[in-house]
mmCIF file of N, CA and C in Angstrom:
data_model
loop_
_atom_site.group_PDB
_atom_site.id
_atom_site.type_symbol
_atom_site.label_atom_id
_atom_site.label_comp_id
_atom_site.label_asym_id
_atom_site.label_seq_id
_atom_site.Cartn_x
_atom_site.Cartn_y
_atom_site.Cartn_z
ATOM 1 N N MET A 1 110.866 -143.564 -90.434
ATOM 2 C CA MET A 1 111.033 -143.907 -89.036
ATOM 3 C C MET A 1 111.099 -145.433 -88.915
ATOM 4 N N ASN A 2 112.012 -145.920 -88.100
ATOM 5 C CA ASN A 2 112.184 -147.352 -87.877
ATOM 6 C C ASN A 2 111.407 -147.778 -86.638
ATOM 7 N N LEU A 3 110.463 -148.706 -86.834
ATOM 8 C CA LEU A 3 109.600 -149.191 -85.757
ATOM 9 C C LEU A 3 109.963 -150.634 -85.426
ATOM 10 N N LEU A 4 110.174 -150.903 -84.143
ATOM 11 C CA LEU A 4 110.493 -152.256 -83.686
ATOM 12 C C LEU A 4 109.411 -152.720 -82.726
ATOM 13 N N PHE A 5 108.852 -153.896 -83.000
ATOM 14 C CA PHE A 5 107.824 -154.501 -82.152
ATOM 15 C C PHE A 5 108.428 -155.712 -81.456
ATOM 16 N N VAL A 6 108.204 -155.788 -80.136
ATOM 17 C CA VAL A 6 108.826 -156.839 -79.330
ATOM 18 C C VAL A 6 107.782 -157.564 -78.491
ATOM 19 N N CYS A 7 107.838 -158.895 -78.521
ATOM 20 C CA CYS A 7 107.063 -159.725 -77.604
ATOM 21 C C CYS A 7 108.010 -160.802 -77.080
ATOM 22 N N SER A 8 107.489 -161.911 -76.625
ATOM 23 C CA SER A 8 108.352 -162.939 -76.034
ATOM 24 C C SER A 8 109.025 -163.827 -77.079
ATOM 25 N N ARG A 9 108.228 -164.457 -77.938
ATOM 26 C CA ARG A 9 108.774 -165.443 -78.870
ATOM 27 C C ARG A 9 108.751 -165.004 -80.329
ATOM 28 N N ASN A 10 108.258 -163.809 -80.612
ATOM 29 C CA ASN A 10 108.216 -163.300 -81.981
ATOM 30 C C ASN A 10 107.456 -164.253 -82.907
ATOM 31 N N LYS A 11 106.367 -164.813 -82.372
ATOM 32 C CA LYS A 11 105.563 -165.729 -83.176
ATOM 33 C C LYS A 11 104.204 -165.142 -83.537
ATOM 34 N N TRP A 12 103.562 -164.452 -82.579
ATOM 35 C CA TRP A 12 102.196 -164.014 -82.818
ATOM 36 C C TRP A 12 102.042 -162.505 -82.761
ATOM 37 N N ARG A 13 102.246 -161.914 -81.614
ATOM 38 C CA ARG A 13 101.952 -160.486 -81.457
ATOM 39 C C ARG A 13 102.898 -159.589 -82.249
ATOM 40 N N SER A 14 104.187 -159.703 -82.021
ATOM 41 C CA SER A 14 105.118 -158.809 -82.719
ATOM 42 C C SER A 14 105.176 -159.104 -84.217
ATOM 43 N N ARG A 15 105.041 -160.355 -84.591
ATOM 44 C CA ARG A 15 105.018 -160.685 -86.025
ATOM 45 C C ARG A 15 103.758 -160.155 -86.693
ATOM 46 N N THR A 16 102.640 -160.204 -85.980
ATOM 47 C CA THR A 16 101.417 -159.617 -86.519
ATOM 48 C C THR A 16 101.611 -158.123 -86.729
ATOM 49 N N ALA A 17 102.198 -157.446 -85.748
ATOM 50 C CA ALA A 17 102.444 -156.008 -85.871
ATOM 51 C C ALA A 17 103.351 -155.713 -87.066
ATOM 52 N N GLU A 18 104.412 -156.474 -87.205
ATOM 53 C CA GLU A 18 105.315 -156.269 -88.337
ATOM 54 C C GLU A 18 104.566 -156.452 -89.652
ATOM 55 N N THR A 19 103.735 -157.462 -89.720
ATOM 56 C CA THR A 19 102.989 -157.752 -90.942
ATOM 57 C C THR A 19 102.013 -156.638 -91.298
ATOM 58 N N ILE A 20 101.272 -156.140 -90.313
ATOM 59 C CA ILE A 20 100.245 -155.147 -90.645
ATOM 60 C C ILE A 20 100.808 -153.745 -90.882
ATOM 61 N N PHE A 21 101.987 -153.445 -90.338
ATOM 62 C CA PHE A 21 102.559 -152.113 -90.516
ATOM 63 C C PHE A 21 103.706 -152.070 -91.528
ATOM 64 N N LYS A 22 104.075 -153.199 -92.112
ATOM 65 C CA LYS A 22 105.273 -153.253 -92.957
ATOM 66 C C LYS A 22 105.208 -152.383 -94.209
ATOM 67 N N ASP A 23 104.020 -152.108 -94.720
ATOM 68 C CA ASP A 23 103.901 -151.306 -95.936
ATOM 69 C C ASP A 23 103.536 -149.852 -95.654
ATOM 70 N N LEU A 24 103.677 -149.437 -94.431
ATOM 71 C CA LEU A 24 103.339 -148.085 -94.026
ATOM 72 C C LEU A 24 104.361 -147.102 -94.600
ATOM 73 N N ALA A 25 103.887 -146.161 -95.397
ATOM 74 C CA ALA A 25 104.779 -145.203 -96.055
ATOM 75 C C ALA A 25 105.617 -144.442 -95.026
ATOM 76 N N GLY A 26 106.901 -144.326 -95.322
ATOM 77 C CA GLY A 26 107.795 -143.563 -94.467
ATOM 78 C C GLY A 26 108.292 -144.306 -93.240
ATOM 79 N N HIS A 27 107.943 -145.580 -93.130
ATOM 80 C CA HIS A 27 108.343 -146.377 -91.964
ATOM 81 C C HIS A 27 108.947 -147.706 -92.416
ATOM 82 N N THR A 28 109.922 -148.156 -91.661
ATOM 83 C CA THR A 28 110.469 -149.496 -91.827
ATOM 84 C C THR A 28 110.161 -150.225 -90.529
ATOM 85 N N VAL A 29 109.691 -151.459 -90.657
ATOM 86 C CA VAL A 29 109.192 -152.183 -89.488
ATOM 87 C C VAL A 29 109.897 -153.529 -89.346
ATOM 88 N N ARG A 30 110.261 -153.847 -88.107
ATOM 89 C CA ARG A 30 110.836 -155.156 -87.775
ATOM 90 C C ARG A 30 110.228 -155.630 -86.466
ATOM 91 N N SER A 31 110.430 -156.910 -86.182
ATOM 92 C CA SER A 31 109.939 -157.469 -84.923
ATOM 93 C C SER A 31 110.962 -158.450 -84.372
ATOM 94 N N ALA A 32 110.850 -158.677 -83.056
ATOM 95 C CA ALA A 32 111.780 -159.589 -82.383
ATOM 96 C C ALA A 32 111.154 -160.064 -81.084
ATOM 97 N N GLY A 33 111.784 -161.067 -80.489
ATOM 98 C CA GLY A 33 111.317 -161.605 -79.214
ATOM 99 C C GLY A 33 112.419 -161.568 -78.173
ATOM 100 N N THR A 34 112.011 -161.582 -76.921
ATOM 101 C CA THR A 34 112.964 -161.509 -75.815
ATOM 102 C C THR A 34 113.478 -162.872 -75.364
ATOM 103 N N GLU A 35 112.790 -163.942 -75.719
ATOM 104 C CA GLU A 35 113.155 -165.286 -75.250
ATOM 105 C C GLU A 35 114.181 -165.933 -76.176
ATOM 106 N N ASN A 36 114.936 -166.891 -75.627
ATOM 107 C CA ASN A 36 115.946 -167.599 -76.421
ATOM 108 C C ASN A 36 115.347 -168.332 -77.610
ATOM 109 N N GLU A 37 114.115 -168.813 -77.479
ATOM 110 C CA GLU A 37 113.487 -169.569 -78.565
ATOM 111 C C GLU A 37 112.724 -168.682 -79.553
ATOM 112 N N ALA A 38 112.897 -167.383 -79.468
ATOM 113 C CA ALA A 38 112.216 -166.458 -80.382
ATOM 114 C C ALA A 38 112.644 -166.716 -81.820
ATOM 115 N N VAL A 39 111.719 -166.517 -82.743
ATOM 116 C CA VAL A 39 112.014 -166.670 -84.167
ATOM 117 C C VAL A 39 113.147 -165.712 -84.548
ATOM 118 N N VAL A 40 113.009 -164.451 -84.191
ATOM 119 C CA VAL A 40 114.076 -163.446 -84.314
ATOM 120 C C VAL A 40 114.315 -162.914 -82.912
ATOM 121 N N ARG A 41 115.520 -163.102 -82.397
ATOM 122 C CA ARG A 41 115.831 -162.640 -81.033
ATOM 123 C C ARG A 41 116.244 -161.180 -81.041
ATOM 124 N N ILE A 42 115.814 -160.477 -80.017
ATOM 125 C CA ILE A 42 116.182 -159.081 -79.866
ATOM 126 C C ILE A 42 117.695 -158.969 -79.743
ATOM 127 N N SER A 43 118.248 -157.925 -80.324
ATOM 128 C CA SER A 43 119.701 -157.739 -80.298
ATOM 129 C C SER A 43 120.025 -156.257 -80.115
ATOM 130 N N GLU A 44 121.242 -156.000 -79.749
ATOM 131 C CA GLU A 44 121.699 -154.620 -79.614
ATOM 132 C C GLU A 44 121.586 -153.901 -80.953
ATOM 133 N N LYS A 45 121.861 -154.618 -82.014
ATOM 134 C CA LYS A 45 121.776 -154.041 -83.360
ATOM 135 C C LYS A 45 120.347 -153.564 -83.662
ATOM 136 N N LEU A 46 119.352 -154.363 -83.295
ATOM 137 C CA LEU A 46 117.958 -153.964 -83.514
ATOM 138 C C LEU A 46 117.574 -152.766 -82.650
ATOM 139 N N ILE A 47 118.050 -152.751 -81.412
ATOM 140 C CA ILE A 47 117.780 -151.610 -80.527
ATOM 141 C C ILE A 47 118.379 -150.342 -81.134
ATOM 142 N N ASP A 48 119.616 -150.423 -81.590
ATOM 143 C CA ASP A 48 120.265 -149.270 -82.219
ATOM 144 C C ASP A 48 119.489 -148.792 -83.445
ATOM 145 N N TRP A 49 119.000 -149.727 -84.232
ATOM 146 C CA TRP A 49 118.298 -149.429 -85.481
ATOM 147 C C TRP A 49 116.975 -148.699 -85.242
ATOM 148 N N ALA A 50 116.282 -149.042 -84.177
ATOM 149 C CA ALA A 50 114.913 -148.563 -83.948
ATOM 150 C C ALA A 50 114.861 -147.104 -83.520
ATOM 151 N N ASP A 51 113.890 -146.392 -84.077
ATOM 152 C CA ASP A 51 113.565 -145.047 -83.600
ATOM 153 C C ASP A 51 112.533 -145.129 -82.483
ATOM 154 N N LEU A 52 111.602 -146.051 -82.619
ATOM 155 C CA LEU A 52 110.568 -146.305 -81.606
ATOM 156 C C LEU A 52 110.504 -147.797 -81.347
ATOM 157 N N VAL A 53 110.404 -148.158 -80.080
ATOM 158 C CA VAL A 53 110.292 -149.574 -79.700
ATOM 159 C C VAL A 53 108.941 -149.759 -79.023
ATOM 160 N N PHE A 54 108.156 -150.680 -79.571
ATOM 161 C CA PHE A 54 106.863 -151.030 -78.993
ATOM 162 C C PHE A 54 106.989 -152.411 -78.370
ATOM 163 N N VAL A 55 106.670 -152.515 -77.080
ATOM 164 C CA VAL A 55 106.673 -153.818 -76.416
ATOM 165 C C VAL A 55 105.229 -154.169 -76.064
ATOM 166 N N MET A 56 104.933 -155.437 -76.046
ATOM 167 C CA MET A 56 103.562 -155.869 -75.804
ATOM 168 C C MET A 56 103.172 -155.772 -74.329
ATOM 169 N N GLU A 57 104.133 -156.045 -73.423
ATOM 170 C CA GLU A 57 103.841 -156.024 -71.989
ATOM 171 C C GLU A 57 105.008 -155.381 -71.235
ATOM 172 N N LYS A 58 104.726 -154.959 -70.020
ATOM 173 C CA LYS A 58 105.726 -154.273 -69.201
ATOM 174 C C LYS A 58 106.975 -155.123 -69.000
ATOM 175 N N HIS A 59 106.803 -156.425 -68.820
ATOM 176 C CA HIS A 59 107.987 -157.272 -68.572
ATOM 177 C C HIS A 59 108.922 -157.323 -69.775
ATOM 178 N N HIS A 60 108.408 -157.048 -70.978
ATOM 179 C CA HIS A 60 109.296 -156.995 -72.145
ATOM 180 C C HIS A 60 110.215 -155.765 -72.049
ATOM 181 N N ARG A 61 109.669 -154.644 -71.620
ATOM 182 C CA ARG A 61 110.491 -153.448 -71.429
ATOM 183 C C ARG A 61 111.552 -153.711 -70.356
ATOM 184 N N THR A 62 111.147 -154.352 -69.271
ATOM 185 C CA THR A 62 112.081 -154.679 -68.196
ATOM 186 C C THR A 62 113.230 -155.533 -68.717
ATOM 187 N N ARG A 63 112.913 -156.523 -69.537
ATOM 188 C CA ARG A 63 113.963 -157.398 -70.085
ATOM 189 C C ARG A 63 114.908 -156.630 -70.996
ATOM 190 N N LEU A 64 114.361 -155.716 -71.796
ATOM 191 C CA LEU A 64 115.214 -154.909 -72.680
ATOM 192 C C LEU A 64 116.170 -154.043 -71.865
ATOM 193 N N ILE A 65 115.647 -153.423 -70.824
ATOM 194 C CA ILE A 65 116.475 -152.566 -69.976
ATOM 195 C C ILE A 65 117.553 -153.384 -69.269
ATOM 196 N N GLU A 66 117.187 -154.562 -68.763
ATOM 197 C CA GLU A 66 118.164 -155.424 -68.090
ATOM 198 C C GLU A 66 119.270 -155.876 -69.035
ATOM 199 N N LYS A 67 118.884 -156.219 -70.260
ATOM 200 C CA LYS A 67 119.845 -156.787 -71.202
ATOM 201 C C LYS A 67 120.665 -155.732 -71.943
ATOM 202 N N PHE A 68 120.054 -154.594 -72.247
ATOM 203 C CA PHE A 68 120.720 -153.608 -73.101
ATOM 204 C C PHE A 68 120.968 -152.263 -72.444
ATOM 205 N N GLY A 69 120.617 -152.131 -71.181
ATOM 206 C CA GLY A 69 120.922 -150.960 -70.364
ATOM 207 C C GLY A 69 120.970 -149.622 -71.062
ATOM 208 N N ASP A 70 122.186 -149.120 -71.292
ATOM 209 C CA ASP A 70 122.379 -147.780 -71.845
ATOM 210 C C ASP A 70 121.699 -147.591 -73.197
ATOM 211 N N LYS A 71 121.698 -148.602 -74.009
ATOM 212 C CA LYS A 71 121.071 -148.487 -75.335
ATOM 213 C C LYS A 71 119.579 -148.168 -75.215
ATOM 214 N N THR A 72 118.920 -148.773 -74.240
ATOM 215 C CA THR A 72 117.477 -148.564 -74.102
ATOM 216 C C THR A 72 117.150 -147.219 -73.469
ATOM 217 N N ARG A 73 118.065 -146.660 -72.716
ATOM 218 C CA ARG A 73 117.811 -145.350 -72.097
ATOM 219 C C ARG A 73 117.702 -144.250 -73.142
ATOM 220 N N GLN A 74 118.252 -144.481 -74.311
ATOM 221 C CA GLN A 74 118.232 -143.508 -75.392
ATOM 222 C C GLN A 74 117.016 -143.683 -76.299
ATOM 223 N N LYS A 75 116.162 -144.640 -75.999
ATOM 224 C CA LYS A 75 115.027 -144.971 -76.861
ATOM 225 C C LYS A 75 113.704 -144.744 -76.155
ATOM 226 N N GLU A 76 112.714 -144.401 -76.941
ATOM 227 C CA GLU A 76 111.358 -144.353 -76.410
ATOM 228 C C GLU A 76 110.782 -145.763 -76.525
ATOM 229 N N ILE A 77 110.401 -146.333 -75.391
ATOM 230 C CA ILE A 77 109.825 -147.676 -75.361
ATOM 231 C C ILE A 77 108.371 -147.542 -74.925
ATOM 232 N N ILE A 78 107.472 -147.937 -75.812
ATOM 233 C CA ILE A 78 106.038 -147.807 -75.559
ATOM 234 C C ILE A 78 105.475 -149.172 -75.207
ATOM 235 N N ILE A 79 104.802 -149.246 -74.075
ATOM 236 C CA ILE A 79 104.160 -150.495 -73.636
ATOM 237 C C ILE A 79 102.732 -150.500 -74.167
ATOM 238 N N LEU A 80 102.398 -151.503 -74.988
ATOM 239 C CA LEU A 80 101.075 -151.571 -75.604
ATOM 240 C C LEU A 80 100.029 -152.268 -74.734
ATOM 241 N N GLU A 81 100.464 -152.969 -73.689
ATOM 242 C CA GLU A 81 99.538 -153.683 -72.790
ATOM 243 C C GLU A 81 98.658 -154.688 -73.547
ATOM 244 N N ILE A 82 99.299 -155.480 -74.408
ATOM 245 C CA ILE A 82 98.587 -156.530 -75.150
ATOM 246 C C ILE A 82 99.119 -157.865 -74.647
ATOM 247 N N GLU A 83 98.264 -158.586 -73.942
ATOM 248 C CA GLU A 83 98.669 -159.865 -73.355
ATOM 249 C C GLU A 83 98.779 -160.953 -74.419
ATOM 250 N N ASP A 84 99.415 -162.048 -74.042
ATOM 251 C CA ASP A 84 99.687 -163.155 -74.957
ATOM 252 C C ASP A 84 98.463 -164.072 -75.085
ATOM 253 N N ASP A 85 97.372 -163.509 -75.575
ATOM 254 C CA ASP A 85 96.112 -164.242 -75.698
ATOM 255 C C ASP A 85 95.665 -164.414 -77.151
ATOM 256 N N TYR A 86 96.540 -164.120 -78.108
ATOM 257 C CA TYR A 86 96.122 -164.067 -79.505
ATOM 258 C C TYR A 86 97.049 -164.878 -80.388
ATOM 259 N N GLN A 87 96.499 -165.386 -81.468
ATOM 260 C CA GLN A 87 97.270 -166.090 -82.489
ATOM 261 C C GLN A 87 97.711 -165.082 -83.550
ATOM 262 N N PHE A 88 98.611 -165.496 -84.415
ATOM 263 C CA PHE A 88 99.091 -164.663 -85.513
ATOM 264 C C PHE A 88 97.923 -164.195 -86.376
ATOM 265 N N MET A 89 97.854 -162.890 -86.591
ATOM 266 C CA MET A 89 96.849 -162.230 -87.442
ATOM 267 C C MET A 89 95.421 -162.367 -86.927
ATOM 268 N N ASP A 90 95.246 -162.581 -85.645
ATOM 269 C CA ASP A 90 93.922 -162.595 -85.032
ATOM 270 C C ASP A 90 93.286 -161.217 -85.262
ATOM 271 N N PRO A 91 92.043 -161.171 -85.763
ATOM 272 C CA PRO A 91 91.401 -159.879 -86.052
ATOM 273 C C PRO A 91 91.341 -158.945 -84.842
ATOM 274 N N GLU A 92 91.110 -159.475 -83.659
ATOM 275 C CA GLU A 92 91.064 -158.636 -82.456
ATOM 276 C C GLU A 92 92.453 -158.065 -82.143
ATOM 277 N N LEU A 93 93.490 -158.878 -82.331
ATOM 278 C CA LEU A 93 94.864 -158.421 -82.129
ATOM 279 C C LEU A 93 95.194 -157.305 -83.122
ATOM 280 N N ILE A 94 94.825 -157.481 -84.370
ATOM 281 C CA ILE A 94 95.083 -156.465 -85.395
ATOM 282 C C ILE A 94 94.428 -155.140 -85.007
ATOM 283 N N GLU A 95 93.183 -155.202 -84.574
ATOM 284 C CA GLU A 95 92.475 -153.986 -84.173
ATOM 285 C C GLU A 95 93.159 -153.312 -82.981
ATOM 286 N N MET A 96 93.555 -154.103 -82.000
ATOM 287 C CA MET A 96 94.236 -153.550 -80.826
ATOM 288 C C MET A 96 95.553 -152.886 -81.214
ATOM 289 N N LEU A 97 96.311 -153.528 -82.070
ATOM 290 C CA LEU A 97 97.588 -152.976 -82.508
ATOM 291 C C LEU A 97 97.380 -151.668 -83.258
ATOM 292 N N GLN A 98 96.449 -151.653 -84.191
ATOM 293 C CA GLN A 98 96.196 -150.443 -84.965
ATOM 294 C C GLN A 98 95.775 -149.285 -84.066
ATOM 295 N N THR A 99 94.885 -149.551 -83.141
ATOM 296 C CA THR A 99 94.404 -148.512 -82.228
ATOM 297 C C THR A 99 95.527 -148.012 -81.318
ATOM 298 N N SER A 100 96.353 -148.909 -80.819
ATOM 299 C CA SER A 100 97.413 -148.549 -79.877
ATOM 300 C C SER A 100 98.586 -147.824 -80.535
ATOM 301 N N VAL A 101 98.912 -148.208 -81.747
ATOM 302 C CA VAL A 101 100.105 -147.684 -82.410
ATOM 303 C C VAL A 101 99.819 -146.393 -83.191
ATOM 304 N N GLU A 102 98.617 -146.258 -83.710
ATOM 305 C CA GLU A 102 98.252 -145.107 -84.551
ATOM 306 C C GLU A 102 98.687 -143.750 -83.995
ATOM 307 N N PRO A 103 98.482 -143.457 -82.698
ATOM 308 C CA PRO A 103 98.887 -142.128 -82.198
ATOM 309 C C PRO A 103 100.379 -141.821 -82.332
ATOM 310 N N TYR A 104 101.207 -142.839 -82.437
ATOM 311 C CA TYR A 104 102.654 -142.649 -82.511
ATOM 312 C C TYR A 104 103.168 -142.511 -83.949
ATOM 313 N N LEU A 105 102.289 -142.718 -84.905
ATOM 314 C CA LEU A 105 102.715 -142.704 -86.301
ATOM 315 C C LEU A 105 102.571 -141.350 -86.970
ATOM 316 N N ASN A 106 101.937 -140.398 -86.322
ATOM 317 C CA ASN A 106 101.716 -139.077 -86.924
ATOM 318 C C ASN A 106 102.807 -138.100 -86.547
#
């Protein structure tokens, strides 16, 4: 299963998610950001690739729908409700991600 994690700048939250889930058996993981200055910017190609899309906040889902319309209607987009209060690999962020994402991996 292809998992895509999305935040604003692809620096802390989505990159942390990609890092902690990248070796998960049976899954391929990528991350991207919605902003122009994102390390990896979200693209139609990434949306097409993903089986599940995890966004950190509701406004990320809104941006995906605005930008990619029909492509996003065919995808399950899960809002994790993780605010931009954490640095890359913050232990609390890791715990939140693991707890939030685990139910979708089985």
